[in-house]
Short mmCIF file of C-alpha atoms (C1' of nucleotides) in Angstrom, two decimals:
data_model
loop_
_atom_site.label_atom_id
_atom_site.label_comp_id
_atom_site.label_asym_id
_atom_site.label_seq_id
_atom_site.Cartn_x
_atom_site.Cartn_y
_atom_site.Cartn_z
CA MET D 17 27.79 209.46 236.64
CA ALA D 18 26.15 212.85 236.71
CA ASN D 19 29.06 214.75 238.18
CA THR D 20 32.37 212.96 238.23
CA PRO D 21 34.18 214.08 241.36
CA SER D 22 37.70 215.39 241.04
CA ILE D 23 40.68 216.55 243.10
CA PRO D 24 42.40 219.95 243.26
CA LYS D 25 44.88 220.99 240.63
CA GLY D 26 48.33 219.55 241.02
CA THR D 27 47.29 216.86 243.52
CA ARG D 28 47.13 213.14 242.83
CA ASP D 29 45.65 209.88 244.02
CA PHE D 30 48.06 206.98 244.41
CA SER D 31 46.80 203.56 243.37
CA PRO D 32 47.92 200.42 245.25
CA VAL D 33 50.57 199.70 242.62
CA GLU D 34 51.87 203.26 242.86
CA MET D 35 51.84 203.15 246.64
CA LEU D 36 53.92 199.98 246.69
CA ARG D 37 56.49 201.71 244.52
CA ARG D 38 56.38 204.91 246.57
CA LYS D 39 56.83 202.96 249.75
CA TYR D 40 59.83 201.28 248.21
CA ILE D 41 61.41 204.72 247.65
CA PHE D 42 60.50 206.03 251.10
CA GLY D 43 61.67 202.82 252.72
CA THR D 44 65.00 202.84 250.90
CA ILE D 45 65.69 206.44 251.84
CA GLU D 46 64.56 205.96 255.42
CA LYS D 47 66.81 202.95 255.90
CA VAL D 48 69.85 204.94 254.79
CA PHE D 49 68.86 207.92 256.96
CA GLN D 50 68.70 205.66 259.98
CA LYS D 51 71.99 204.04 259.08
CA TYR D 52 73.63 207.47 259.30
CA GLY D 53 72.16 208.16 262.71
CA PHE D 54 69.20 210.39 261.86
CA LEU D 55 66.03 210.14 263.94
CA PRO D 56 62.46 210.59 262.71
CA LEU D 57 60.46 213.75 263.23
CA GLU D 58 57.06 214.93 262.06
CA THR D 59 55.60 218.42 262.18
CA PRO D 60 52.05 219.59 261.40
CA ALA D 61 50.84 220.18 257.85
CA MET D 62 50.00 223.73 258.93
CA GLU D 63 52.33 226.27 260.43
CA ASN D 64 51.63 229.79 261.56
CA LEU D 65 51.84 231.95 258.49
CA SER D 66 54.42 234.17 260.16
CA THR D 67 56.70 231.15 260.60
CA LEU D 68 56.86 230.64 256.86
CA THR D 69 56.80 234.09 255.27
CA GLY D 70 60.07 235.77 254.45
CA LYS D 71 62.12 232.55 254.42
CA TYR D 72 61.96 231.59 250.79
CA GLY D 73 62.48 234.84 248.96
CA GLU D 74 59.84 236.90 247.22
CA GLU D 75 59.02 234.19 244.72
CA GLY D 76 58.70 231.58 247.45
CA ASP D 77 56.33 233.66 249.57
CA ARG D 78 53.96 233.93 246.66
CA LEU D 79 53.78 230.14 246.42
CA ILE D 80 52.77 229.52 250.03
CA PHE D 81 49.27 228.07 250.39
CA LYS D 82 47.40 230.12 252.95
CA VAL D 83 44.62 228.67 255.04
CA LEU D 84 41.58 230.88 255.43
CA ASN D 85 40.83 231.64 259.06
CA SER D 86 37.99 229.57 260.39
CA GLY D 87 34.77 231.23 261.47
CA ASP D 88 34.14 234.59 259.87
CA ALA D 89 37.54 235.33 258.40
CA TRP D 90 36.32 238.73 257.28
CA LYS D 91 36.01 239.83 260.92
CA GLY D 92 39.77 239.77 261.28
CA VAL D 93 40.33 242.28 258.49
CA SER D 94 41.34 245.70 259.74
CA GLU D 95 39.12 248.76 259.26
CA GLU D 96 41.88 250.37 257.25
CA VAL D 97 41.91 247.59 254.67
CA LYS D 98 38.13 247.39 254.57
CA GLU D 99 37.94 251.09 253.81
CA GLN D 100 40.53 250.79 251.09
CA LEU D 101 38.56 247.97 249.50
CA ALA D 102 35.29 249.87 249.80
CA LYS D 103 36.84 252.76 247.95
CA GLY D 104 38.02 250.39 245.27
CA GLU D 105 41.66 251.06 246.06
CA GLU D 106 44.25 248.38 245.52
CA VAL D 107 45.36 246.50 248.61
CA HIS D 108 48.69 244.72 248.62
CA PRO D 109 47.73 241.04 248.16
CA GLY D 110 50.14 239.93 250.83
CA LYS D 111 48.63 242.31 253.33
CA LEU D 112 45.07 241.20 252.69
CA ALA D 113 46.07 237.52 252.82
CA GLY D 114 47.82 238.16 256.10
CA GLU D 115 44.64 239.55 257.61
CA LEU D 116 42.38 236.78 256.32
CA SER D 117 44.76 233.99 257.24
CA ASP D 118 47.13 233.25 260.05
CA LYS D 119 47.96 229.67 259.09
CA ALA D 120 49.58 228.15 256.01
CA LEU D 121 50.52 224.75 254.62
CA ARG D 122 54.19 224.01 254.95
CA TYR D 123 56.31 224.93 251.92
CA ASP D 124 59.25 222.73 252.81
CA LEU D 125 60.48 220.70 255.76
CA THR D 126 63.52 222.77 256.67
CA VAL D 127 61.83 225.87 258.05
CA PRO D 128 59.36 223.90 260.22
CA PHE D 129 62.38 221.94 261.44
CA ALA D 130 64.19 225.15 262.41
CA ARG D 131 61.06 226.29 264.20
CA TYR D 132 60.92 222.97 266.03
CA VAL D 133 64.54 223.17 267.08
CA VAL D 134 64.12 226.65 268.52
CA GLN D 135 60.91 225.72 270.28
CA HIS D 136 62.40 222.57 271.83
CA ARG D 137 66.01 223.66 272.22
CA ASN D 138 66.19 222.65 275.86
CA GLU D 139 65.03 219.09 275.21
CA LEU D 140 67.33 218.29 272.32
CA ALA D 141 70.77 216.73 272.27
CA PHE D 142 73.00 218.69 269.88
CA PRO D 143 74.14 218.20 267.23
CA PHE D 144 70.59 217.18 266.47
CA LYS D 145 70.13 214.88 263.49
CA ARG D 146 66.62 214.35 262.26
CA TYR D 147 64.96 212.97 259.18
CA GLN D 148 61.48 213.85 258.04
CA ILE D 149 59.39 212.33 255.24
CA GLN D 150 56.21 214.30 254.73
CA PRO D 151 54.26 216.13 252.05
CA VAL D 152 54.76 219.83 251.32
CA TRP D 153 52.55 222.18 249.33
CA ARG D 154 53.34 224.87 246.80
CA ALA D 155 50.86 227.03 244.88
CA ASP D 156 52.95 226.66 241.75
CA ARG D 157 51.56 226.05 238.30
CA PRO D 158 51.82 222.30 237.77
CA GLN D 159 53.89 220.71 235.02
CA LYS D 160 55.46 217.37 234.48
CA GLY D 161 57.51 216.56 237.54
CA ARG D 162 56.03 219.53 239.34
CA TYR D 163 53.10 219.11 241.65
CA ARG D 164 51.26 221.25 244.18
CA GLU D 165 51.43 218.51 246.78
CA PHE D 166 54.57 216.41 246.88
CA TYR D 167 56.76 214.58 249.33
CA GLN D 168 60.16 215.60 250.55
CA CYS D 169 62.52 213.32 252.39
CA ASP D 170 64.85 215.46 254.45
CA ALA D 171 67.87 214.75 256.60
CA ASP D 172 69.41 217.64 258.53
CA VAL D 173 72.09 218.11 261.13
CA ILE D 174 71.76 221.21 263.26
CA GLY D 175 74.13 222.57 265.87
CA SER D 176 77.42 221.64 264.24
CA LYS D 177 79.64 223.66 261.95
CA SER D 178 81.86 220.74 261.11
CA LEU D 179 82.35 220.07 257.42
CA LEU D 180 82.26 216.38 258.24
CA ASN D 181 78.48 216.80 258.14
CA GLU D 182 78.70 217.89 254.52
CA VAL D 183 80.88 214.91 253.78
CA GLU D 184 78.43 212.55 255.46
CA LEU D 185 75.50 213.97 253.57
CA VAL D 186 77.29 213.55 250.28
CA GLU D 187 78.05 209.94 251.09
CA LEU D 188 74.52 209.37 252.32
CA THR D 189 73.18 210.75 249.04
CA ALA D 190 75.43 208.49 247.03
CA GLU D 191 74.25 205.53 249.07
CA VAL D 192 70.56 206.28 248.60
CA PHE D 193 70.85 206.43 244.84
CA ALA D 194 73.05 203.37 244.77
CA ALA D 195 70.35 201.51 246.68
CA LEU D 196 67.79 202.75 244.14
CA ASP D 197 70.14 201.67 241.34
CA LEU D 198 70.08 205.13 239.80
CA GLN D 199 73.06 206.79 238.18
CA VAL D 200 73.31 210.40 239.40
CA VAL D 201 75.58 213.41 239.45
CA ILE D 202 75.97 215.16 242.77
CA LYS D 203 76.85 218.77 242.12
CA VAL D 204 78.48 220.82 244.82
CA ASN D 205 79.21 224.49 245.21
CA ASN D 206 79.52 227.00 248.03
CA ARG D 207 77.59 230.20 248.53
CA LYS D 208 80.70 231.81 250.00
CA VAL D 209 82.46 231.43 246.68
CA LEU D 210 79.50 233.04 244.96
CA SER D 211 79.51 235.88 247.49
CA GLY D 212 83.22 236.29 246.83
CA ILE D 213 82.60 236.54 243.12
CA ALA D 214 80.02 239.27 243.77
CA GLU D 215 82.57 241.00 245.98
CA ILE D 216 85.23 240.87 243.30
CA SER D 217 82.75 242.22 240.74
CA GLY D 218 82.45 245.37 242.81
CA GLN D 219 78.72 244.93 243.39
CA PRO D 220 78.47 242.64 246.41
CA GLU D 221 74.88 243.71 247.06
CA LYS D 222 73.86 242.08 243.78
CA VAL D 223 74.81 238.54 244.82
CA VAL D 224 71.30 237.15 244.51
CA ASP D 225 70.63 238.59 241.06
CA MET D 226 74.07 237.59 239.89
CA VAL D 227 73.77 234.10 241.22
CA THR D 228 70.29 233.39 239.79
CA ALA D 229 71.52 234.53 236.40
CA ILE D 230 74.71 232.46 236.59
CA ASP D 231 72.62 229.43 237.57
CA LYS D 232 71.12 229.40 234.08
CA LEU D 233 74.43 229.30 232.25
CA ASP D 234 74.24 225.76 230.96
CA LYS D 235 70.63 226.31 229.92
CA ILE D 236 70.60 229.67 228.13
CA GLY D 237 74.26 230.37 227.47
CA ARG D 238 76.67 233.11 228.40
CA ALA D 239 75.22 235.89 226.25
CA LYS D 240 71.76 235.61 227.76
CA VAL D 241 73.15 235.35 231.26
CA GLU D 242 74.99 238.63 230.75
CA GLU D 243 71.87 240.17 229.28
CA GLU D 244 69.85 239.17 232.32
CA MET D 245 72.49 240.58 234.66
CA ARG D 246 72.43 243.87 232.83
CA SER D 247 68.65 244.01 233.11
CA LYS D 248 69.02 243.56 236.86
CA GLY D 249 71.26 246.60 237.11
CA ILE D 250 74.61 244.87 237.13
CA THR D 251 77.20 247.05 235.42
CA ASP D 252 79.25 246.06 232.41
CA GLU D 253 82.34 246.53 234.48
CA ALA D 254 81.12 244.01 237.04
CA ILE D 255 80.22 241.58 234.28
CA THR D 256 83.72 241.89 232.86
CA ARG D 257 85.18 241.21 236.25
CA ILE D 258 83.28 237.98 236.70
CA ALA D 259 84.12 236.81 233.19
CA PRO D 260 86.71 234.25 234.40
CA LEU D 261 83.80 232.27 235.85
CA PHE D 262 82.53 231.48 232.37
CA GLU D 263 85.92 230.14 231.33
CA LEU D 264 86.11 227.58 234.09
CA LYS D 265 86.21 224.00 232.93
CA GLY D 266 87.12 220.59 234.18
CA THR D 267 87.37 218.95 237.55
CA TRP D 268 87.60 220.49 240.97
CA ALA D 269 91.33 219.86 241.01
CA GLU D 270 91.74 221.75 237.75
CA GLN D 271 89.46 224.66 238.67
CA ARG D 272 90.63 225.16 242.21
CA PRO D 273 93.96 226.90 241.55
CA LEU D 274 92.33 229.21 239.00
CA LEU D 275 89.65 230.20 241.49
CA GLU D 276 92.11 230.69 244.34
CA ASN D 277 94.16 232.98 242.18
CA TRP D 278 91.24 234.89 240.71
CA LEU D 279 89.46 235.40 244.04
CA ALA D 280 92.63 235.98 246.07
CA ASP D 281 91.38 239.33 247.36
CA SER D 282 88.14 238.00 248.77
CA ALA D 283 88.43 236.49 252.23
CA ILE D 284 84.96 235.00 252.05
CA ALA D 285 85.67 233.31 248.72
CA GLN D 286 88.85 231.81 250.13
CA GLU D 287 86.89 230.38 253.01
CA GLY D 288 84.36 228.87 250.60
CA LEU D 289 87.15 227.35 248.54
CA LYS D 290 88.74 225.91 251.62
CA ASN D 291 85.43 224.31 252.57
CA LEU D 292 85.05 222.82 249.13
CA SER D 293 88.58 221.45 249.26
CA MET D 294 87.79 219.69 252.48
CA VAL D 295 84.64 218.12 251.05
CA PHE D 296 86.35 216.97 247.86
CA LYS D 297 89.39 215.71 249.68
CA THR D 298 87.39 213.73 252.19
CA ALA D 299 84.40 212.56 250.19
CA GLY D 300 85.99 212.67 246.77
CA ASP D 301 87.94 209.46 246.93
CA ARG D 302 84.70 207.58 247.50
CA PHE D 303 83.58 208.51 244.05
CA VAL D 304 86.26 207.01 241.88
CA PRO D 305 84.33 204.55 239.76
CA ARG D 306 84.37 201.06 241.15
CA ASP D 307 81.96 198.22 241.69
CA ASP D 308 80.83 198.90 245.23
CA VAL D 309 77.87 201.09 246.15
CA HIS D 310 79.59 204.41 245.73
CA GLY D 311 80.35 203.65 242.10
CA ARG D 312 76.84 204.70 241.04
CA ALA D 313 77.25 208.42 241.70
CA THR D 314 79.74 211.02 240.60
CA LEU D 315 80.70 214.10 242.57
CA GLU D 316 81.24 217.30 240.63
CA PHE D 317 82.12 220.87 241.36
CA ASP D 318 79.79 223.27 239.58
CA PRO D 319 80.66 226.94 240.07
CA THR D 320 77.38 227.96 238.42
CA LEU D 321 75.22 226.00 240.85
CA ALA D 322 73.28 228.53 242.93
CA ARG D 323 69.91 227.21 244.19
CA GLY D 324 67.06 229.56 244.80
CA LEU D 325 66.32 229.34 248.48
CA ASP D 326 67.51 232.41 250.30
CA TYR D 327 68.64 230.82 253.50
CA TYR D 328 71.65 228.89 252.20
CA THR D 329 74.99 230.35 253.27
CA GLY D 330 77.66 227.70 252.76
CA ALA D 331 77.76 224.44 250.86
CA ILE D 332 75.03 223.80 248.32
CA PHE D 333 74.15 220.47 246.74
CA GLU D 334 72.04 219.41 243.87
CA VAL D 335 71.49 215.99 242.37
CA LYS D 336 70.41 215.20 238.85
CA ALA D 337 69.74 211.83 237.31
CA ASN D 338 72.35 210.84 234.80
CA GLU D 339 69.87 208.64 232.92
CA GLY D 340 66.30 209.17 231.83
CA SER D 341 64.68 212.26 230.40
CA LEU D 342 63.92 214.32 233.52
CA GLN D 343 66.42 217.15 233.58
CA SER D 344 65.30 218.91 236.75
CA SER D 345 66.90 218.19 240.08
CA ILE D 346 65.69 215.27 242.17
CA CYS D 347 67.48 216.20 245.34
CA GLY D 348 68.99 219.33 246.80
CA GLY D 349 70.31 220.89 249.95
CA GLY D 350 72.91 222.97 251.62
CA ARG D 351 74.17 224.71 254.73
CA TYR D 352 72.21 227.46 256.42
CA ASP D 353 73.96 229.38 259.15
CA ASP D 354 71.16 231.37 260.61
CA LEU D 355 67.81 229.80 259.95
CA THR D 356 67.06 229.50 263.66
CA GLY D 357 68.25 233.05 264.18
CA ILE D 358 65.00 234.34 262.72
CA PHE D 359 63.22 232.48 265.50
CA GLY D 360 65.51 233.88 268.17
CA LEU D 361 68.19 231.23 268.50
CA LYS D 362 71.57 232.47 267.33
CA ASP D 363 74.64 230.59 266.30
CA MET D 364 72.96 227.38 265.32
CA SER D 365 74.36 226.33 261.99
CA GLY D 366 72.70 223.49 260.13
CA VAL D 367 73.14 221.52 256.95
CA GLY D 368 70.67 219.26 255.22
CA ILE D 369 69.59 217.45 252.13
CA SER D 370 66.15 216.93 250.64
CA PHE D 371 65.11 214.08 248.33
CA GLY D 372 62.21 214.72 245.97
CA ALA D 373 60.40 211.40 246.14
CA ASP D 374 57.89 212.23 243.41
CA ARG D 375 60.53 213.08 240.87
CA ILE D 376 62.62 210.08 241.82
CA TYR D 377 59.47 208.03 241.23
CA ASP D 378 59.04 209.44 237.73
CA VAL D 379 62.66 208.71 236.86
CA LEU D 380 62.62 205.16 238.22
CA LEU D 381 59.35 204.44 236.43
CA GLU D 382 60.64 205.70 233.11
CA LEU D 383 63.77 203.56 233.45
CA GLY D 384 61.92 200.50 234.71
CA LYS D 385 64.03 200.42 237.85
CA PHE D 386 61.39 199.31 240.32
CA PRO D 387 61.93 195.79 241.62
CA GLU D 388 59.48 193.33 240.07
CA GLU D 389 58.37 191.68 243.27
CA LEU D 390 56.73 194.92 244.42
CA GLY D 391 53.72 193.98 242.29
CA SER D 392 52.03 191.54 244.61
CA SER D 393 51.90 191.04 248.32
CA THR D 394 49.70 187.94 248.53
CA ARG D 395 51.58 184.70 247.79
CA VAL D 396 48.68 182.27 247.74
CA LEU D 397 44.95 182.55 247.12
CA PHE D 398 42.66 179.83 248.46
CA ALA D 399 39.85 179.22 246.01
CA ASN D 400 36.35 179.17 247.47
CA PHE D 401 34.12 176.19 246.61
CA GLY D 402 31.40 176.76 249.14
CA GLU D 403 30.80 177.05 252.84
CA ASN D 404 32.27 173.71 253.97
CA GLU D 405 35.36 174.00 251.83
CA ALA D 406 35.89 177.61 252.83
CA LEU D 407 35.75 176.79 256.52
CA HIS D 408 38.23 173.98 255.90
CA CYS D 409 40.50 176.46 254.10
CA LEU D 410 40.41 178.86 257.01
CA LYS D 411 42.45 176.44 259.10
CA LEU D 412 45.10 176.10 256.43
CA LEU D 413 45.00 179.84 255.87
CA ARG D 414 45.95 180.46 259.49
CA GLN D 415 48.82 178.00 259.27
CA VAL D 416 50.17 179.64 256.16
CA ARG D 417 49.94 183.09 257.71
CA GLU D 418 51.62 181.86 260.86
CA ALA D 419 54.56 180.93 258.67
CA ALA D 420 54.61 184.61 257.61
CA ILE D 421 53.34 183.87 254.12
CA ALA D 422 50.76 186.37 252.90
CA ALA D 423 47.58 184.52 251.99
CA GLU D 424 43.93 185.16 251.36
CA LEU D 425 40.75 183.21 250.85
CA TYR D 426 38.40 184.30 248.09
CA PRO D 427 35.36 185.43 250.06
CA ASP D 428 32.61 184.28 247.69
CA ALA D 429 31.93 180.87 246.17
CA VAL D 430 31.79 182.18 242.63
CA LYS D 431 32.88 180.34 239.53
CA MET D 432 36.51 179.32 239.27
CA ALA D 433 37.28 181.43 236.24
CA LYS D 434 36.50 184.54 238.22
CA GLN D 435 38.64 183.48 241.16
CA PHE D 436 41.59 182.66 238.92
CA LYS D 437 41.24 185.95 237.15
CA TYR D 438 41.32 187.70 240.51
CA ALA D 439 44.61 185.94 241.33
CA ASP D 440 45.95 186.83 237.93
CA ASP D 441 44.97 190.51 238.24
CA LYS D 442 46.61 190.77 241.65
CA GLY D 443 49.72 188.96 240.53
CA ILE D 444 49.28 186.22 243.15
CA PRO D 445 51.74 183.46 242.24
CA PHE D 446 49.87 180.45 243.66
CA VAL D 447 46.26 179.33 243.91
CA ALA D 448 45.35 176.59 246.42
CA ILE D 449 42.39 174.56 245.21
CA ILE D 450 40.51 172.52 247.80
CA GLY D 451 37.21 171.16 246.58
CA GLU D 452 35.22 168.20 247.86
CA ASN D 453 37.75 165.65 246.55
CA GLU D 454 40.80 167.33 248.01
CA MET D 455 39.05 167.80 251.34
CA LYS D 456 38.20 164.09 251.59
CA GLN D 457 41.77 163.05 250.78
CA GLY D 458 43.42 165.70 252.94
CA ILE D 459 45.30 167.16 250.01
CA VAL D 460 45.67 170.53 248.32
CA THR D 461 45.93 171.16 244.60
CA VAL D 462 48.45 173.96 244.15
CA LYS D 463 48.55 175.79 240.86
CA ASP D 464 51.56 177.81 239.85
CA MET D 465 50.05 180.76 238.00
CA LYS D 466 53.18 181.52 236.07
CA THR D 467 53.81 178.10 234.57
CA GLY D 468 50.21 176.88 234.75
CA GLU D 469 51.42 173.65 236.36
CA GLN D 470 49.27 171.99 238.97
CA LYS D 471 50.36 169.65 241.72
CA ALA D 472 48.48 167.76 244.44
CA VAL D 473 50.29 167.80 247.77
CA LYS D 474 49.40 166.66 251.27
CA GLU D 475 48.11 169.41 253.52
CA GLY D 476 51.24 169.14 255.64
CA GLU D 477 53.44 169.81 252.62
CA LEU D 478 51.67 172.97 251.60
CA LEU D 479 54.16 175.29 253.28
CA THR D 480 57.19 173.76 251.60
CA GLN D 481 55.36 173.79 248.27
CA LEU D 482 54.67 177.52 248.63
CA GLY D 483 58.20 178.19 249.72
CA GLN D 484 59.51 177.07 246.34
CA GLY D 485 59.41 178.90 243.05
"C1'" G N 228 52.25 235.29 238.13
"C1'" U N 229 53.08 235.68 232.08
"C1'" G N 230 52.42 233.35 227.18
"C1'" G N 231 50.64 228.97 224.31
"C1'" A N 232 48.21 224.23 223.40
"C1'" U N 233 44.63 220.53 225.17
"C1'" G N 234 39.83 218.09 226.84
"C1'" U N 235 35.12 212.88 222.72
"C1'" A N 236 33.47 205.51 226.40
"C1'" G N 237 37.20 203.17 232.38
"C1'" C N 238 42.16 204.04 229.16
"C1'" U N 239 44.59 205.61 224.28
"C1'" C N 240 42.59 208.17 220.38
"C1'" A N 241 39.47 208.85 215.23
"C1'" G N 242 35.32 212.06 213.98
"C1'" U N 243 35.59 215.56 206.61
"C1'" U N 244 33.23 222.72 204.61
"C1'" G N 245 28.61 222.82 211.03
"C1'" G N 246 23.88 218.30 208.66
"C1'" U N 247 20.04 211.99 210.58
"C1'" U N 248 21.08 207.26 215.53
"C1'" A N 249 29.13 210.00 217.61
"C1'" G N 250 33.23 205.46 216.14
"C1'" A N 251 37.88 202.16 216.79
"C1'" G N 252 41.52 199.59 219.71
"C1'" C N 253 42.42 198.14 224.61
"C1'" G N 254 39.81 197.23 229.17
"C1'" C N 255 35.05 195.65 231.44
"C1'" C N 256 30.68 192.12 231.55
"C1'" G N 257 28.46 187.50 229.48
"C1'" G N 258 29.01 183.01 226.54
"C1'" A N 259 32.06 178.95 223.92
"C1'" U N 260 34.45 176.02 228.89
"C1'" U N 261 28.86 174.48 235.68
"C1'" G N 262 36.84 172.76 238.97
"C1'" U N 263 41.08 176.83 235.96
"C1'" G N 264 43.45 182.87 234.82
"C1'" G N 265 46.96 184.74 231.22
"C1'" U N 266 46.03 182.87 224.46
"C1'" U N 267 41.60 182.30 220.77
"C1'" C N 268 36.42 182.91 219.01
"C1'" C N 269 31.30 185.02 219.59
"C1'" G N 270 28.11 188.53 221.89
"C1'" G N 271 26.94 192.78 225.21
"C1'" A N 272 27.01 197.09 228.26
"C1'" G N 273 29.10 201.80 228.57
"C1'" G N 274 29.13 208.89 226.02
"C1'" U N 275 24.14 215.16 228.91
"C1'" C N 276 31.38 215.15 223.34
"C1'" G N 277 35.16 219.03 230.53
"C1'" C N 278 31.53 222.78 232.38
"C1'" C N 279 28.49 227.42 231.49
"C1'" G N 280 26.72 230.68 228.00
"C1'" G N 281 26.37 232.58 222.81
"C1'" U N 282 25.86 232.29 217.14
"C1'" U N 283 22.70 229.05 213.89
"C1'" C N 284 16.95 226.00 211.09
"C1'" A N 285 20.97 222.76 212.98
"C1'" A N 286 27.11 222.68 217.19
"C1'" G N 287 31.61 217.28 219.17
"C1'" C N 288 33.04 220.97 215.20
"C1'" C N 289 32.25 228.24 215.20
"C1'" C N 290 32.60 232.38 219.30
"C1'" G N 291 33.17 233.98 224.67
"C1'" G N 292 33.99 232.60 229.63
"C1'" U N 293 35.55 228.94 233.15
"C1'" C N 294 38.00 224.51 234.94
"C1'" U N 295 41.61 220.44 233.97
"C1'" U N 296 45.96 218.54 231.91
"C1'" C N 297 50.33 219.62 229.23
"C1'" C N 298 54.36 222.98 227.17
"C1'" A N 299 57.55 227.43 227.48
"C1'" C N 300 58.87 231.36 230.98
"C1'" C N 301 59.45 232.40 236.35
"C1'" C N 302 60.93 229.40 240.03
"C1'" C N 303 61.78 224.71 242.07
"C1'" A N 304 61.74 218.62 244.58
#
RNA sequence: GUGGAUGUAGCUCAGUUGGUUAGAGCGCCGGAUUGUGGUUCCGGAGGUCGCCGGUUCAAGCCCGGUCUUCCACCCCA
């Protein structure tokens, strides 16, 4: 080929085999979502740029894919900016992008959901529980497990402050990964506790810097975390004051009294701790190891868990696989108290969880956890011996399909070796052979592709023959 | 966005200090086997060496640029 076509950086094609596996993941997640009372929702791939900007932090805004205005996009650029450019002056990239583009690809599913809720507030029954399984786009630099187009599977409850929602989401998460047969750790923390720690440090305005540094503790170690905090303008005194955080070890039950004592002067921290207590008390007993579905996941308190998205205000969750080599998170979420506030609807607290289907795929593939029977859909292939035989097969084909057995007839009367190879390649377990002889006698020769055994059965017995093995 | 690697047949990769016609395994196609795949044997097709430019008598190999993939940051699903 002169010029092999290609696809944009960080995007992928999905072959039939991959799609079957992906659909298995989506289907499993969707079934659990529905079981917990969530209803489906879809929103457009594009949102107004203004809907998305300012919701994900500075870093997030940079990663939003903007869509160039159609027509002559240049026309929309203001005289002021044009003059600046003509003079060779630097124009703030965000400003220029904003004038060339007023649409953008969605960065996640939560913000479009908040927009939807505000826009349709009068039509919705609250608390509103929706799930959404759609692709999102990020202009990130791709790596393993990181793509520019990937799917999120979200479940959110909006319009309820009850902590029972957090409990339900934790249980839902455990159930999804149990259904996928994957051992995971569900880590929980609360932004209020983190805010309280910042308060106690004496520099409450530095929460975000503090928290993003603390988040790296298990990765880069205490010394480097402190170094990063210093570089962000956090004083040595503040760092000393938050030192107890680095000493924390053990289970929630062990850490709780220490935290309550240490953060006694912070009302917000106390509230966060109370929330965590409720979640652990209510959901926690589901996670003692045992043989039923909840035995596959463990629930852990992680005081260093922060999560980057700006809009979280209460509980935060993150899930990591406990097996396989992928160390990044495969699922995350939390409570956001005022996401709809930005769109003009106050007092609408929500909490949600997002499953990263693409990363779950990579983990399941590495561990060989996809069910085997996903490989093939067709159960029987009718070999084609020529026009007469093929027409005869059509009748049987309909009967087989009526019995809800997936079947196909090879469309061309090519040599047998080729037809058998086709069945083999597609993983079709049976081949029905009806040549001149079989036709005359009203029988079908059925070959089991796995064992290689062949059996002649009456046409009427074909269904029962296919039902076995 | 910063730093670093990588790219040779459909796939995984060899290819010496720059030197004739660029190789292997797997896969694909054909045959041994005109009603039998997966095993075996024999044969065959398939490459403007990512792309553009430069150095040179001569470039897959050296230099510059660009794109892709990957790795570390940053951040995240």
